[in-house]
Coordinates of C-alpha atoms and ligand atoms in Angstrom, one line a residue:
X1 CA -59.1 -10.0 77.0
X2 CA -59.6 -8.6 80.5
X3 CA -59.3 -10.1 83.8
X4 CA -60.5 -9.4 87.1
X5 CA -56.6 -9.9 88.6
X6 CA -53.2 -9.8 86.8
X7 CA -52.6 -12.3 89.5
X8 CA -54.2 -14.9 91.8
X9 CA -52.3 -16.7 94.4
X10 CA -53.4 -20.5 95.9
X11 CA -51.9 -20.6 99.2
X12 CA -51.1 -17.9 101.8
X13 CA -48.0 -19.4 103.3
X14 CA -44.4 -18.2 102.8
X15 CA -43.9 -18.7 98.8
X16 CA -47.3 -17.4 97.8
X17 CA -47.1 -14.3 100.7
X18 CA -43.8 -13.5 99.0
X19 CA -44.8 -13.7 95.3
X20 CA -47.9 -11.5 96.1
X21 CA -46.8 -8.7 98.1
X22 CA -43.4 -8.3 95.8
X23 CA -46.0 -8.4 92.2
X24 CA -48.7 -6.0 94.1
X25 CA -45.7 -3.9 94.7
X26 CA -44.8 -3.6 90.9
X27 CA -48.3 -2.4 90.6
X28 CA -49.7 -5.8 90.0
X29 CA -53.5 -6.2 90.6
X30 CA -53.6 -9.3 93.0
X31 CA -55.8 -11.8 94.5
X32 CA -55.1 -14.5 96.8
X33 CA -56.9 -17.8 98.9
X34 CA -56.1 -19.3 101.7
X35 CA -58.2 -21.9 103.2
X36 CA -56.6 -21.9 106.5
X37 CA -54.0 -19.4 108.6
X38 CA -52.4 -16.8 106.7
X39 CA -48.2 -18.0 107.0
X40 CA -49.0 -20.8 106.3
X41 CA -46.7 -24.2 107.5
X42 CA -43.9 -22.5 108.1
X43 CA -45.5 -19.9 110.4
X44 CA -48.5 -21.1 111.8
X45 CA -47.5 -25.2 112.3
X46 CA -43.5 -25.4 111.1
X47 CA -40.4 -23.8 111.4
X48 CA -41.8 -21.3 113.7
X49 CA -43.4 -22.8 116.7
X50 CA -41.0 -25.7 116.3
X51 CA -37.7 -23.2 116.9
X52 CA -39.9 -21.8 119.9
X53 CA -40.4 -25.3 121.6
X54 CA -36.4 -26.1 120.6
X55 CA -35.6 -23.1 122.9
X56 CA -38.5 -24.1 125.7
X57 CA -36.6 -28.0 125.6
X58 CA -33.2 -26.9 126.1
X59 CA -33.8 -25.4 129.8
X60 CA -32.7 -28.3 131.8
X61 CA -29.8 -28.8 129.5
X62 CA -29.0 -25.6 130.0
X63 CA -28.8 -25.6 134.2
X64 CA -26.8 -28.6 134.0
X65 CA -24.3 -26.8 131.9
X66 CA -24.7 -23.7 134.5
X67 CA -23.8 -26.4 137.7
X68 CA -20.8 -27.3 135.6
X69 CA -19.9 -23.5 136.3
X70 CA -20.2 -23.0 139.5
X71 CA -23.9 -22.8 139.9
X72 CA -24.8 -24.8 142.9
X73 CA -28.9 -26.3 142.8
X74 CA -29.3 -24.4 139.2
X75 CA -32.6 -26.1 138.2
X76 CA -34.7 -25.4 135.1
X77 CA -37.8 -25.8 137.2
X78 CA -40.9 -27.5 136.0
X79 CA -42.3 -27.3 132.7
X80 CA -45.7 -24.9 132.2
X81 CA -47.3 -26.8 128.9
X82 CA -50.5 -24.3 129.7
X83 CA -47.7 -21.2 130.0
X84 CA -46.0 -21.9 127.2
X85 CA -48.7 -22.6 124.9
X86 CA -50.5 -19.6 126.0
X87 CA -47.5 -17.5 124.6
X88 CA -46.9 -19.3 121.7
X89 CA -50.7 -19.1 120.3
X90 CA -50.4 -15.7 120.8
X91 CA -47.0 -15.0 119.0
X92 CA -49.0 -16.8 116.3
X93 CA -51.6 -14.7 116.1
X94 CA -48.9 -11.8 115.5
X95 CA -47.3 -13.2 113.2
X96 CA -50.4 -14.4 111.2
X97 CA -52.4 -10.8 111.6
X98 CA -48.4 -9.5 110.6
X99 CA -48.8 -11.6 107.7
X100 CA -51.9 -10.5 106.5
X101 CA -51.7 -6.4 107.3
X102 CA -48.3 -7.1 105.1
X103 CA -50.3 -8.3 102.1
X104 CA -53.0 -6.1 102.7
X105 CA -51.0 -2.5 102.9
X106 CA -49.5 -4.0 99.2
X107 CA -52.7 -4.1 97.9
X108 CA -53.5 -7.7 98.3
X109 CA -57.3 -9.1 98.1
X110 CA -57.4 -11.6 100.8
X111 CA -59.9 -14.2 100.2
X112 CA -60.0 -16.4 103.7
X113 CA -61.6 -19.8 101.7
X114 CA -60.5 -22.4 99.7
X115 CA -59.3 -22.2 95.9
X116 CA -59.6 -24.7 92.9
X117 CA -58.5 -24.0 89.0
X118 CA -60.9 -24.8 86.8
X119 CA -59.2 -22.9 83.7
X120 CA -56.4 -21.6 82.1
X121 CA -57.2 -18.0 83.6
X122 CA -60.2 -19.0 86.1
X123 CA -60.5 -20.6 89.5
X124 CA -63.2 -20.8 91.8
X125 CA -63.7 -20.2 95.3
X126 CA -65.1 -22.7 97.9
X127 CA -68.4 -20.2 98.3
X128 CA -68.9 -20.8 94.2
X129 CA -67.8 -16.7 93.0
X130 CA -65.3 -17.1 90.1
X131 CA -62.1 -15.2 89.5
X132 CA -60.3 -14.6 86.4
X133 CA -56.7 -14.2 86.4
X134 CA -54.4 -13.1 83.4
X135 CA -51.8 -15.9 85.5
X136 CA -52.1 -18.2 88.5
X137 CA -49.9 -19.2 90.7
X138 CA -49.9 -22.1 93.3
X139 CA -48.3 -22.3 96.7
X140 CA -50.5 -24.8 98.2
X141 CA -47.4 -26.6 100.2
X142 CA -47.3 -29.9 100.9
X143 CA -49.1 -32.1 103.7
X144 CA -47.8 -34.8 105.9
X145 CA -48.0 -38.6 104.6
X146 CA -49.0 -41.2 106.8
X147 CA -47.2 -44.9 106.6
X148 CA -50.4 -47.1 105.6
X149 CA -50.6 -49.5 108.2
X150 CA -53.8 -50.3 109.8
X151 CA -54.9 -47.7 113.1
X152 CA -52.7 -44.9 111.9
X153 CA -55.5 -42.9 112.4
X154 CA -54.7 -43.3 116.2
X155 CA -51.2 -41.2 115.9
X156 CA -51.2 -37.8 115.0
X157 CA -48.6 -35.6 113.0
X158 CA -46.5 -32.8 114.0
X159 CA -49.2 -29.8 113.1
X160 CA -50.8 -31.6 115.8
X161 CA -48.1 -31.0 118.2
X162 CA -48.9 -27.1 118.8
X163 CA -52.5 -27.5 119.6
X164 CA -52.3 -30.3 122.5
X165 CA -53.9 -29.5 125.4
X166 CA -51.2 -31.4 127.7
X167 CA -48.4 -32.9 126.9
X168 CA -48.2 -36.6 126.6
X169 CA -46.0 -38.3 129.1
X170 CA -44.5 -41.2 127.0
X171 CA -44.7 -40.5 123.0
X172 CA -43.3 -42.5 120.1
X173 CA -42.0 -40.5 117.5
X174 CA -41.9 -42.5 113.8
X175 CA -39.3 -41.8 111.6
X176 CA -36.0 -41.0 110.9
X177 CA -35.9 -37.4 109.1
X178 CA -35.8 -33.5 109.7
X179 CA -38.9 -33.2 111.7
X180 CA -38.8 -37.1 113.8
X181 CA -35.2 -35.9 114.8
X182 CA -36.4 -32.9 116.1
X183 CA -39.5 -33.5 117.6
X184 CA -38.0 -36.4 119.9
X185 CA -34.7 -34.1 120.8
X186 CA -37.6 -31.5 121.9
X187 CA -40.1 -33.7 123.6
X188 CA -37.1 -35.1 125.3
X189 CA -36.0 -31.9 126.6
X190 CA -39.9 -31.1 127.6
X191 CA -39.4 -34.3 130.5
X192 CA -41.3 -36.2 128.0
X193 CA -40.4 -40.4 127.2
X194 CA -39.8 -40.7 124.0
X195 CA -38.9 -43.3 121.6
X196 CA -37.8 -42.8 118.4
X197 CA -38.2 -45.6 115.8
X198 CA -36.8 -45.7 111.9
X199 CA -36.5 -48.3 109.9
X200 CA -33.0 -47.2 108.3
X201 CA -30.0 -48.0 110.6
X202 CA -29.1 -44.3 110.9
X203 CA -31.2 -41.3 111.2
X204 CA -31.1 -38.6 108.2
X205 CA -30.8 -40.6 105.2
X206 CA -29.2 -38.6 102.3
X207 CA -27.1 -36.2 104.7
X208 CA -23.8 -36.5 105.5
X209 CA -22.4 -39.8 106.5
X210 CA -20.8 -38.3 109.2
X211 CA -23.6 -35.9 110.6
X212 CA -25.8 -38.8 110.2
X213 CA -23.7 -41.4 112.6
X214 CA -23.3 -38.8 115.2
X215 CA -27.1 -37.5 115.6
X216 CA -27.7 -41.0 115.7
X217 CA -25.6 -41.3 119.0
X218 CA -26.4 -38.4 120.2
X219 CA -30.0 -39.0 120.2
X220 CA -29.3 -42.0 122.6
X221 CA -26.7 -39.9 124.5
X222 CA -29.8 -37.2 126.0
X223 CA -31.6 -40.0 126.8
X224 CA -34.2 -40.7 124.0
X225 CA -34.8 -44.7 123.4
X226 CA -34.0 -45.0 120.2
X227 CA -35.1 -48.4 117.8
X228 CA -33.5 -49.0 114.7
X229 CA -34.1 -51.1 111.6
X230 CA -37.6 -51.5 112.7
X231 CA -41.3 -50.0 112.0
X232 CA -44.3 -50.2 113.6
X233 CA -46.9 -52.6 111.6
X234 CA -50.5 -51.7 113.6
X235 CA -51.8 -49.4 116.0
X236 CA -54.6 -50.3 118.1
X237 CA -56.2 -48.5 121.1
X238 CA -55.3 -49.4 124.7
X239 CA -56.9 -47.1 127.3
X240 CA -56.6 -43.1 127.2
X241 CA -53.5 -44.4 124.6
X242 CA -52.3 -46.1 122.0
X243 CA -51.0 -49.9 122.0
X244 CA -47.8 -50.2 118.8
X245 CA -47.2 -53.9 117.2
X246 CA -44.3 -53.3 115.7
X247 CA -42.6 -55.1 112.6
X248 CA -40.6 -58.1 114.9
X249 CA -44.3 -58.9 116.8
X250 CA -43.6 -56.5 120.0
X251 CA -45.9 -54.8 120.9
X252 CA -45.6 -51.4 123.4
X253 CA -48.2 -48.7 125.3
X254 CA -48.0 -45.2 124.6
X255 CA -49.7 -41.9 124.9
X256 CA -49.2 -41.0 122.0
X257 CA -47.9 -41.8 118.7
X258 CA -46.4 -39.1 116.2
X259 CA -46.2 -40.2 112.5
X260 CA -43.1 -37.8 110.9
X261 CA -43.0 -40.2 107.8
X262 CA -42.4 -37.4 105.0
X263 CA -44.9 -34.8 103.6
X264 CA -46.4 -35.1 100.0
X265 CA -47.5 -32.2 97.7
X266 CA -50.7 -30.5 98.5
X267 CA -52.5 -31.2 95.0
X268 CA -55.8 -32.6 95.6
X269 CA -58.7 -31.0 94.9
X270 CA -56.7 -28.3 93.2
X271 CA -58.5 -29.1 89.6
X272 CA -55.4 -29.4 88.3
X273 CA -56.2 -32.8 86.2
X274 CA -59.5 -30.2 84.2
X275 CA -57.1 -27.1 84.1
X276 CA -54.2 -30.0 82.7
X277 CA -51.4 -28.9 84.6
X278 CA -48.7 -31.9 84.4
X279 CA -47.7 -33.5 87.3
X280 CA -44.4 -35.2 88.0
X281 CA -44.6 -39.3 88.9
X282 CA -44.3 -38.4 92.5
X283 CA -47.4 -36.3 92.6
X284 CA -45.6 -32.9 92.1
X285 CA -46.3 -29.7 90.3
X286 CA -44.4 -30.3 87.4
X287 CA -42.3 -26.7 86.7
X288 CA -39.3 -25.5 84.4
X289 CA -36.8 -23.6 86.3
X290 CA -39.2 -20.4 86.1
X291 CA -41.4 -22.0 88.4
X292 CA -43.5 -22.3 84.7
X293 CA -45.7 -25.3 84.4
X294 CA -47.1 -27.0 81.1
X295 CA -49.7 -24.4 81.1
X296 CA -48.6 -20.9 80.1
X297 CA -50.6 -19.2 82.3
X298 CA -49.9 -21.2 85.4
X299 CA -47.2 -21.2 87.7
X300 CA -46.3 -23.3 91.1
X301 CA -43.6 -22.4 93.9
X302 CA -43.2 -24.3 97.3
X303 CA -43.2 -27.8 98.4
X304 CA -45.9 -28.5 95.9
X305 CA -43.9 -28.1 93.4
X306 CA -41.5 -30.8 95.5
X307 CA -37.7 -29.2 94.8
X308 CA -36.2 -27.9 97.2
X309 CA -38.3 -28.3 100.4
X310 CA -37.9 -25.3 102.5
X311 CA -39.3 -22.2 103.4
X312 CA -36.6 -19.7 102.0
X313 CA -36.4 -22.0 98.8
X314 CA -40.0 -21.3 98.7
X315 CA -40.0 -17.1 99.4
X316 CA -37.0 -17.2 96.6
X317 CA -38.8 -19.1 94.1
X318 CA -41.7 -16.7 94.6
X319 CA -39.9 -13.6 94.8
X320 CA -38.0 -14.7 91.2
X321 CA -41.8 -15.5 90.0
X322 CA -42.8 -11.8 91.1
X323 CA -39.3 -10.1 89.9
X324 CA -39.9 -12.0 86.2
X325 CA -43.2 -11.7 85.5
X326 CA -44.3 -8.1 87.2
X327 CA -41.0 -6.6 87.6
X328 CA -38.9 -6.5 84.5
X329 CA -35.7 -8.3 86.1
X330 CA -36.1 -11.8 84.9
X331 CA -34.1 -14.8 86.8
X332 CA -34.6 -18.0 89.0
X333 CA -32.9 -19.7 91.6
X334 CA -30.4 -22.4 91.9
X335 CA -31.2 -24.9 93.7
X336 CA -28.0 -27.0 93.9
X337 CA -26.4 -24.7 96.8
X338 CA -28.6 -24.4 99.4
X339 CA -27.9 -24.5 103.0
X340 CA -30.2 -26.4 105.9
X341 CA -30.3 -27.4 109.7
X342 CA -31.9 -30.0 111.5
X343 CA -32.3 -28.6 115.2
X344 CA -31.8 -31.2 117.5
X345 CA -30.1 -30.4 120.8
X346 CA -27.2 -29.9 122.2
X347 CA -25.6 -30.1 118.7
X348 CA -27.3 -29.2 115.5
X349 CA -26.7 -31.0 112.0
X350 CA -26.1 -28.5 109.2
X351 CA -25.4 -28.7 105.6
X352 CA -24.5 -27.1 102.4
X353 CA -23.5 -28.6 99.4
X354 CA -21.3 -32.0 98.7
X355 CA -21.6 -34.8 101.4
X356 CA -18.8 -36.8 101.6
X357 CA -20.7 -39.6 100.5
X358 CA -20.9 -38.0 97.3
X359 CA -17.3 -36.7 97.1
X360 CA -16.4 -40.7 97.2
X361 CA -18.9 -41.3 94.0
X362 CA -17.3 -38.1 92.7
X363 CA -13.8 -38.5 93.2
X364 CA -10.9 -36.0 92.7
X365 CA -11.7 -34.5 96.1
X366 CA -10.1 -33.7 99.4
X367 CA -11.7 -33.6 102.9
X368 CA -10.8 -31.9 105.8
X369 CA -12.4 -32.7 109.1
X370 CA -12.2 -32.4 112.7
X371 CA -13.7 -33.5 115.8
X372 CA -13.1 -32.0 119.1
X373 CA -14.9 -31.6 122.2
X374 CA -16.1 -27.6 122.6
X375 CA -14.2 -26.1 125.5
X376 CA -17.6 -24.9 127.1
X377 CA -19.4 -28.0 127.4
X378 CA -16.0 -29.7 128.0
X379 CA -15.6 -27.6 131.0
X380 CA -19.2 -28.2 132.1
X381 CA -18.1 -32.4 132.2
X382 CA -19.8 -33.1 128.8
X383 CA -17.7 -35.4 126.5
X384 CA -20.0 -34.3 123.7
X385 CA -18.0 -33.7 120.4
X386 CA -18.5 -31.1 117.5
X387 CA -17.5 -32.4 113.9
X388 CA -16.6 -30.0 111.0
X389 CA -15.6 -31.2 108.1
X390 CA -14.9 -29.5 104.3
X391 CA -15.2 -30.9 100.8
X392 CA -12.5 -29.8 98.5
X393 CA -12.5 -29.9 95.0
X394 CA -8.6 -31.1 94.2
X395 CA -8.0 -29.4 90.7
X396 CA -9.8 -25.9 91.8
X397 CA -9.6 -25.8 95.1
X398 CA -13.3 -24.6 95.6
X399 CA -15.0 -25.7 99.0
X400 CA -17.6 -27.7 97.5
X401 CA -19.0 -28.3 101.1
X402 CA -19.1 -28.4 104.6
X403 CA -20.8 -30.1 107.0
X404 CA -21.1 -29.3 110.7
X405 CA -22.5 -30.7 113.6
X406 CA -22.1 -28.9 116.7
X407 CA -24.1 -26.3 118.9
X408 CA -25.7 -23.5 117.0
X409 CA -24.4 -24.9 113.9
X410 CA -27.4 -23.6 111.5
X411 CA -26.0 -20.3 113.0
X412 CA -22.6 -21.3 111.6
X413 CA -23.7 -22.7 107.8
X414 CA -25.5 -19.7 107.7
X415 CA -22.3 -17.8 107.4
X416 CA -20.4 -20.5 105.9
X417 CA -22.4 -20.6 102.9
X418 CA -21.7 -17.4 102.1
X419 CA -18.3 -17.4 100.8
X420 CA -19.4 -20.9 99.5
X421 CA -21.6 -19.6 97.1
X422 CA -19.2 -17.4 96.1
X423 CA -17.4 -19.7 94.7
X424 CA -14.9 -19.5 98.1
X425 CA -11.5 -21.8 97.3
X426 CA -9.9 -23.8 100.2
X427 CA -6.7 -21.2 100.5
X428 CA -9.8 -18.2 100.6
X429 CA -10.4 -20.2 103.8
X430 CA -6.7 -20.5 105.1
X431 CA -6.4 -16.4 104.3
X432 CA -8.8 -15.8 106.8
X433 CA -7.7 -15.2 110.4
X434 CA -9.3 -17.2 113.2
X435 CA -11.8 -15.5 115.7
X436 CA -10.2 -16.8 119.2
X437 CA -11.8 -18.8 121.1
X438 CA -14.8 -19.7 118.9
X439 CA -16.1 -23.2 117.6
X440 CA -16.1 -21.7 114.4
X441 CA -12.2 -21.1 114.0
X442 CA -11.7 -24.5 113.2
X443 CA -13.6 -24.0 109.6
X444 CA -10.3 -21.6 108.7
X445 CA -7.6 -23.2 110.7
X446 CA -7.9 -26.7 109.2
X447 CA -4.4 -27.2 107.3
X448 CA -3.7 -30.7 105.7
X449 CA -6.5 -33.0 104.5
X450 CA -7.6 -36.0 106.7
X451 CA -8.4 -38.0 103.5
X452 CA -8.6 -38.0 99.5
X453 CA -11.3 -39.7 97.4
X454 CA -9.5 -40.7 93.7
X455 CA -11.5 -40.2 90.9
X456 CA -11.6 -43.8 90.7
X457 CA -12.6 -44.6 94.6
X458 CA -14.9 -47.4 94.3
X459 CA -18.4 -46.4 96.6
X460 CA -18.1 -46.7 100.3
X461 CA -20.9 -48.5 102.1
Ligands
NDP501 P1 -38.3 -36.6 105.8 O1 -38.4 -37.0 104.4 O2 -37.1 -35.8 106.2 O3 -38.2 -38.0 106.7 C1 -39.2 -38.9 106.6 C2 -38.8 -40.1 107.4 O4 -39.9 -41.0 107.5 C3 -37.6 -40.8 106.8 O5 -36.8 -41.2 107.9 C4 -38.3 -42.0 106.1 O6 -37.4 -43.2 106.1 C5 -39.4 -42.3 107.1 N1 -40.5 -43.0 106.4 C6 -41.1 -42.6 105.2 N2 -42.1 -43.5 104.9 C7 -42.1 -44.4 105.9 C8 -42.9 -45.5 106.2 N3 -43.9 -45.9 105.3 N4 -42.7 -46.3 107.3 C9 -41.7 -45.9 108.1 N5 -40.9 -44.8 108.0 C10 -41.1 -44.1 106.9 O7 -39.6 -36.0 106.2 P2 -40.1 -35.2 107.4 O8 -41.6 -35.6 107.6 O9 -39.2 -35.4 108.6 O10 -40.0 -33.7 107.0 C11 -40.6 -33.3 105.7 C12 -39.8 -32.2 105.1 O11 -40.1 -31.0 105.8 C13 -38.3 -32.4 105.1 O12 -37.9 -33.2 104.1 C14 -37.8 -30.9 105.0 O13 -37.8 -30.6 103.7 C15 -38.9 -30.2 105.7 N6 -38.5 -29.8 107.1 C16 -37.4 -29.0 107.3 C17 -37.0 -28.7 108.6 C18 -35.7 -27.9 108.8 O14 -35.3 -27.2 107.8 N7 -35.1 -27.8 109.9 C19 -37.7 -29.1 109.8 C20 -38.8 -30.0 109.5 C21 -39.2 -30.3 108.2 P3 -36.3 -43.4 105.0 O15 -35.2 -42.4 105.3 O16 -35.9 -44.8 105.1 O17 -37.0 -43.1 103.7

């Protein structure tokens, strides 16, 4: 049987960008939709304009460190919204047009419209022309999920963030996970009021206990009013903003309210329920670890497929896909070592592997840790302190994990995850000879354990 593609791709963002360009480059004939921006979250409303506003916020951090020095009247200045989001819509039409000549020079058929399966080897466009493909694959992504209370309509969500035309001047941000962390740390930084509510009683459930107790201070140290153990229960309008009942009867005026309550998988009007592709209970592509789903002919990488949620899970997954099925060189990715970063400000959270919350249901396990207060920000009069901390497994001595929280510290798991995935052991560590004077040093000069979790430690609160 012939079919107009060997491949058609749902979804122009990073895992579908990736899995095209590498098949088209194994001579694959390819086709792909996108209904909105090529780059798709990541590029156009995620990681990218996000890391751009995390520099623009820390400016007036920034002078106060250089008055600590010796700068006399160091100011950041005011804050252009109209200046920087002139620059930043236009470094996003570069990268998009980047994105798309990339695709295009591989051979890529770039259809600018929406996509639905409605076969095994067929899907249809949103203008009605139908495509054959010998396999599909979908990289739809995933879409924030509001709370369901009544006049949540009123807030937005962070995609909204990059298109304002001003910023607000008092915001409450909702939530207590990657992107409510960051989007208060940077509106904060912008001049903006924020409040930050969660109904947990520390930010970052599922990290680090450790990481999670100190973002959770320090997000009250710069100045950000944060609520815990509370929600709000209705939104109603009030004026040019937006009046929040919350869950204890009070009630507060803002300008805005930003919902950052989790994202959900991107399968709705997909046709996956005609084509039959299985879904997980939580609303997920369901895949084997080739990305495969219950359909032969049908594959899923990305947050819709709800694994690992992050962009260079999501070009991995589709570069295995491409590598397997167009390239001869079969394999997937494993997902259980995989390094992140939440980038709040001044210090960062970052991750890979073990938390020590699971080294206590573990057991068998050492952990070194330290906290200190940097000798940079020390200088500058900040008490602020950076936390490091190792996971040790006692009978091989691999690092199982590490956990930092300090500046620039997705800079430092980046490179700490390296020798981790290696399979690194705590003396590989000690071997190594300290760079002097970094933050860093501390990861190799930490010499007797702070604490052991036995096998049979009952499970800390
Ligand atoms: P998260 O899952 O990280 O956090 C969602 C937060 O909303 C949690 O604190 C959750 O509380 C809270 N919440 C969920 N439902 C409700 C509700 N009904 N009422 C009140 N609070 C609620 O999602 P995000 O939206 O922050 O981010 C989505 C994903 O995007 C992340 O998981 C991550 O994979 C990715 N991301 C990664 C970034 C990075 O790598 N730096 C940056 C931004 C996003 P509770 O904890 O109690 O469940």
């Amino acid at each position: 049987m012939s079919f107009d593609y060997d491949l058609f791709v749902i979804g122009g963002g990073s895992g579908g960008v990736r899995a095209a360009r590498i098949s088209a480059g194994y001579g694959a004939k390819v086709g792909l939709a996108e209904e909105s921006r090529m780059g798709g979250t990541c590029v156009i409303r995620g990681c990218v304009p996000k890391k751009l506003m995390v520099f623009a916020s820390t400016a007036p951090a920034e002078a106060e460190q250089a008055r600590g020095f010796g700068w006399e009247g160091a100011t950041a200045g005011s804050f252009s919204w109209d200046a920087f989001k002139a620059k930043l819509d236009a470094e996003l039409n570069r990268l998009e047009a980047a994105y798309t000549r990339g695709l295009e020079a591989a051979g890529v058929n770039i259809f600018h419209q929406r996509a639905r399966i409605v076969g095994p080897h067929e899907v249809e466009l949103a203008d009605g022309m139908r495509i054959s493909a010998r396999h599909i694959l979908i990289a739809a992504g995933g879409r924030p999920q509001l709370p369901g209370i009544p006049g949540e309509d009123l807030g937005l969500i962070s995609d909204d963030l990059f298109l304002l035309d001003r910023l607000p001047g008092k915001v409450l941000v909702v939530g207590g996970g990657f992107i409510s962390c960051e989007f208060a740390t940077i509106l904060n930084g912008l001049g903006v009021n924020t409040t930050l509510v969660y109904r947990g009683d520390k930010v970052l459930r599922g990290f680090d206990m450790d990481l999670r107790e100190l973002l959770t201070m320090q997000l009250a140290d710069i100045g950000i009013h944060v609520r815990l153990k509370q929600q709000p229960a209705r939104l109603d309008k009030a004026g040019d903003g937006v009046r929040v009942t919350f869950a204890d009867g009070q009630s507060e005026d803002f300008d805005a309210v930003i919902f950052a309550t989790g994202r959900t998988p991107y399968t709705k009007g997909l046709g996956l329920e005609a084509a039959g592709v299985g879904l997980t209970p939580n609303g997920a592509i369901a895949v084997d670890e080739w990305s495969q789903t219950n359909i032969p002919s049908i594959f899923a990488v990305g947050d819709v497929t709800d694994r690992v949620n992050l962009t260079p899970v999501a070009i991995r997954e589709g570069h295995a896909f491409a590598d397997t099925l167009f390239g001869n060189n079969p394999h997937h990715l494993n997902h259980d070592l995989v390094a992140g970063a939440v980038y709040t400000r001044p210090h960062e959270v970052a991750t890979i592997g073990m938390t020590e919350d699971e080294a206590i249901r573990r057991g068998g396990v050492e952990i070194y840790d330290t906290r200190f207060r940097p000798m940079k920000s020390l200088f500058a009069g900040s008490d602020a302190r950076v936390m490091m901390k190792l996971i040790v497994d006692e009978a091989t001595r691999k690092v199982l994990g590490c956990q930092i929280f300090g500046p620039e510290a997705g800079e430092l798991i980046q490179l700490a995850a390296i020798p981790i995935t290696m399979g690194a052991t705590k003396e590989d560590f000690d071997r190594t000879v300290a760079v002097h004077p970094t933050l860093a040093e501390e990861l190799v000069t930490m010499r007797q354990p702070t604490r052991r979790h036995e096998a049979t430690a009952p499970d800390r609160a």
